[in-house]
Amino acid sequence: MGGADKGEIASQLVAQQMAEYVTTRQELVLDDQHLEQALILVGEALKAYIGANPLVNRMGSTLALLQLHQQGATIAHLGDSRVFQIRNGEIIFQTKDHKQVNDMVEAGIITAHQAKTHPWRNRLSRAAMVTSMDLQNPNYQVDMPDLVLIDDILPDDYFFLCTDGVLEQVDEYVLGELLKTTVPDAEKLDILLALCEGKVKDNYSGYLIHIKQSSL
């Protein structure tokens, strides 16, 4: 995450803690309470790393999470990593980035057009962030993600999870048009990431999930 130390380690710790929380609890469907408990573990892991590495002053990560289950799909996101649901080449759902400019647009301080070039356009309003000062606060918790339950899922829908670096090169049109093709799914993801190679300023990664059949 921009502006923080050891962002790659922070993202790894967040992914490990979230995956462990879900996989060690059978039949768990994430809700606000479980998500809060998982984020407490995330915060503790980040604080433990900073405590063991005094040269690291702050570390943080965004989060994009998709859990598929009998009721549909639970999506949690934090920061500017994004989750898309695509059907027949159309984006039917996407998460909204936690950025300061988005908050300013909602408050009527700036317009959506102004937000695109605003000097704060890359500042996050929420993230899984811990600083060295937070080590002294036993009650400190990282920001809570937004949580969404989607029950409208059909066979051949796609979910695409990606970091903001991907979005520098891949817009909604490119994503939708590619997913309408008969190219194998693994190649589709390779194409998306190849569009970013050497052309983006930020880190880029993504996961593409193809729904073969719906259990709903």
Coordinates of C-alpha atoms in Angstrom, one line a residue:
M1 CA 0.0 0.0 0.0
G2 CA 1.4 3.4 -1.0
G3 CA 3.0 5.4 1.8
A4 CA 3.4 2.4 4.1
D5 CA 6.4 0.2 4.9
K6 CA 6.4 -3.5 4.0
G7 CA 3.2 -3.4 2.1
E8 CA 3.8 -6.8 0.5
I9 CA 4.3 -8.3 4.0
A10 CA 1.2 -6.5 5.3
S11 CA -1.0 -7.9 2.4
Q12 CA 0.4 -11.4 3.0
L13 CA -0.4 -11.2 6.8
V14 CA -3.9 -9.9 6.0
A15 CA -4.6 -12.7 3.5
Q16 CA -3.2 -15.4 5.9
Q17 CA -5.3 -14.2 8.9
M18 CA -8.5 -13.9 6.9
A19 CA -8.1 -17.3 5.2
E20 CA -7.2 -19.0 8.5
Y21 CA -10.2 -17.5 10.2
V22 CA -12.6 -18.7 7.5
T23 CA -11.1 -22.1 6.8
T24 CA -10.9 -23.2 10.5
R25 CA -14.6 -22.5 11.1
Q26 CA -16.7 -25.0 9.3
E27 CA -19.9 -23.8 7.6
L28 CA -19.1 -20.3 8.5
V29 CA -20.7 -17.5 6.5
L30 CA -19.0 -14.2 7.2
D31 CA -21.2 -11.6 8.9
D32 CA -20.3 -8.3 10.6
Q33 CA -19.5 -10.0 13.9
H34 CA -17.2 -12.6 12.4
L35 CA -15.6 -10.0 10.2
E36 CA -14.8 -7.9 13.2
Q37 CA -13.3 -10.9 15.0
A38 CA -11.2 -11.7 11.9
L39 CA -10.0 -8.0 11.7
I40 CA -8.9 -8.1 15.3
L41 CA -6.6 -11.0 14.4
V42 CA -5.4 -9.0 11.4
G43 CA -4.5 -6.1 13.6
E44 CA -2.7 -8.2 16.1
A45 CA -0.6 -9.8 13.4
L46 CA 0.3 -6.4 12.0
K47 CA 1.2 -5.1 15.5
A48 CA 3.3 -8.2 16.2
Y49 CA 5.3 -7.6 13.1
I50 CA 5.9 -3.9 13.8
G51 CA 6.8 -4.8 17.4
A52 CA 9.4 -7.3 16.2
N53 CA 10.8 -4.9 13.6
P54 CA 11.5 -1.5 15.1
L55 CA 12.5 0.1 11.8
V56 CA 9.0 -0.4 10.5
N57 CA 6.9 2.5 11.5
R58 CA 3.6 1.7 9.8
M59 CA 2.2 -1.0 7.6
G60 CA -1.1 -1.6 5.9
S61 CA -3.0 -3.3 3.2
T62 CA -6.2 -3.1 1.3
L63 CA -8.6 -6.1 1.3
A64 CA -10.8 -7.7 -1.4
L65 CA -12.6 -10.9 -0.2
L66 CA -15.1 -13.2 -1.8
Q67 CA -16.7 -16.1 0.0
L68 CA -19.0 -18.4 -2.0
H69 CA -21.6 -20.4 0.0
Q70 CA -25.1 -21.9 -0.2
Q71 CA -26.7 -18.5 0.3
G72 CA -24.7 -16.8 -2.5
A73 CA -21.6 -14.7 -2.1
T74 CA -20.3 -12.6 0.7
I75 CA -18.0 -9.7 -0.4
A76 CA -15.9 -7.7 2.0
H77 CA -13.6 -4.9 0.8
L78 CA -11.3 -2.3 2.4
G79 CA -9.4 0.4 0.6
D80 CA -9.2 0.6 -3.2
S81 CA -8.9 -3.1 -4.1
R82 CA -12.1 -3.9 -6.0
V83 CA -14.5 -6.8 -6.5
F84 CA -16.6 -7.0 -9.7
Q85 CA -19.5 -9.3 -10.6
I86 CA -19.8 -9.6 -14.4
R87 CA -22.7 -11.2 -16.3
N88 CA -22.8 -11.5 -20.1
G89 CA -20.0 -9.0 -20.4
E90 CA -21.8 -6.4 -18.2
I91 CA -20.7 -5.2 -14.8
I92 CA -23.7 -5.8 -12.5
F93 CA -21.9 -5.1 -9.2
Q94 CA -18.7 -3.5 -8.1
T95 CA -17.4 -2.3 -4.8
K96 CA -16.9 1.4 -4.1
D97 CA -13.3 2.4 -3.2
H98 CA -12.6 3.8 0.2
K99 CA -10.9 7.0 -0.9
Q100 CA -11.0 10.5 0.6
V101 CA -12.1 12.0 -2.7
N102 CA -15.2 9.7 -2.8
D103 CA -16.1 10.9 0.7
M104 CA -15.7 14.5 -0.5
V105 CA -17.9 13.9 -3.5
E106 CA -20.6 12.4 -1.3
A107 CA -20.4 15.4 1.0
G108 CA -20.7 17.8 -1.9
I109 CA -17.3 19.3 -1.4
I110 CA -16.0 18.4 -4.9
T111 CA -17.6 17.0 -8.0
A112 CA -16.9 13.5 -9.4
H113 CA -15.1 15.2 -12.3
Q114 CA -12.8 17.1 -9.9
A115 CA -12.1 14.0 -8.0
K116 CA -10.3 12.4 -11.0
T117 CA -7.5 15.1 -10.8
H118 CA -7.6 16.0 -7.1
P119 CA -4.3 15.9 -5.3
W120 CA -5.8 13.6 -2.8
R121 CA -7.3 11.1 -5.3
N122 CA -5.0 8.3 -4.2
R123 CA -5.5 8.8 -0.4
L124 CA -7.4 6.0 1.2
S125 CA -10.1 6.7 3.8
R126 CA -10.0 3.1 5.2
A127 CA -7.4 0.4 5.2
A128 CA -6.0 -2.4 7.4
M129 CA -3.4 -0.1 8.8
V130 CA -1.2 -0.2 11.9
T131 CA 1.4 2.3 13.1
S132 CA 4.1 2.0 15.8
M133 CA 2.0 4.4 17.9
D134 CA -0.9 2.0 17.9
L135 CA 1.2 -0.6 19.7
Q136 CA 0.6 1.4 22.9
N137 CA -3.2 1.2 22.5
P138 CA -4.5 -2.2 23.5
N139 CA -8.0 -1.3 22.1
Y140 CA -6.8 -0.2 18.7
Q141 CA -8.5 -2.0 15.8
V142 CA -8.0 -1.7 12.1
D143 CA -10.8 -0.2 9.9
M144 CA -13.8 -2.4 9.2
P145 CA -14.5 -3.4 5.6
D146 CA -17.8 -3.0 3.9
L147 CA -19.8 -6.2 3.8
V148 CA -22.2 -7.2 1.0
L149 CA -24.3 -10.4 0.5
I150 CA -25.2 -11.2 -3.1
D151 CA -27.9 -13.7 -3.7
D152 CA -28.3 -13.1 -7.5
I153 CA -25.7 -15.4 -9.0
L154 CA -26.2 -17.4 -12.2
P155 CA -24.1 -19.9 -14.1
D156 CA -21.4 -18.3 -16.2
D157 CA -21.2 -15.2 -14.0
Y158 CA -17.7 -14.1 -13.2
F159 CA -16.2 -12.5 -10.1
F160 CA -13.0 -10.5 -10.6
L161 CA -10.9 -9.3 -7.6
C162 CA -8.1 -6.9 -8.2
T163 CA -5.8 -4.3 -6.8
D164 CA -5.9 -0.7 -8.0
G165 CA -2.9 -1.2 -10.2
V166 CA -5.0 -3.3 -12.5
L167 CA -7.6 -0.5 -12.8
E168 CA -4.9 1.8 -14.3
Q169 CA -5.1 -0.2 -17.5
V170 CA -8.3 -2.3 -17.4
D171 CA -11.6 -0.4 -17.4
E172 CA -15.1 -1.9 -17.3
Y173 CA -15.4 -2.1 -21.1
V174 CA -12.2 -4.0 -21.5
L175 CA -13.1 -6.4 -18.7
G176 CA -16.6 -7.0 -20.0
E177 CA -15.5 -7.6 -23.6
L178 CA -12.8 -10.0 -22.7
L179 CA -15.0 -12.1 -20.5
K180 CA -17.5 -12.5 -23.3
T181 CA -14.9 -14.3 -25.5
T182 CA -14.4 -18.0 -25.6
V183 CA -10.8 -17.7 -24.5
P184 CA -10.0 -20.1 -21.6
D185 CA -10.4 -18.5 -18.2
A186 CA -6.7 -18.9 -17.3
E187 CA -5.7 -17.1 -20.4
K188 CA -8.3 -14.4 -19.7
L189 CA -6.6 -13.6 -16.4
D190 CA -3.2 -13.7 -18.1
I191 CA -4.4 -11.2 -20.7
L192 CA -5.7 -8.8 -18.0
L193 CA -2.4 -8.9 -16.1
A194 CA -0.4 -8.6 -19.3
L195 CA -2.2 -5.3 -20.1
C196 CA -0.6 -4.0 -16.8
E197 CA 2.9 -5.2 -17.2
G198 CA 5.3 -2.3 -17.5
K199 CA 2.5 0.2 -17.8
V200 CA 1.2 0.8 -14.3
K201 CA 2.7 2.7 -11.4
D202 CA 1.2 0.6 -8.6
N203 CA 1.4 -3.1 -7.8
Y204 CA -1.1 -5.2 -9.7
S205 CA -2.7 -8.6 -9.1
G206 CA -6.0 -10.3 -9.6
Y207 CA -8.2 -13.3 -9.3
L208 CA -10.9 -14.4 -11.8
I209 CA -13.6 -16.8 -10.6
H210 CA -16.0 -18.4 -13.1
I211 CA -19.3 -19.6 -11.7
K212 CA -19.9 -23.0 -13.4
Q213 CA -23.2 -23.6 -11.6
S214 CA -25.3 -21.9 -9.0
S215 CA -26.4 -23.6 -5.8
L216 CA -29.1 -21.0 -5.1

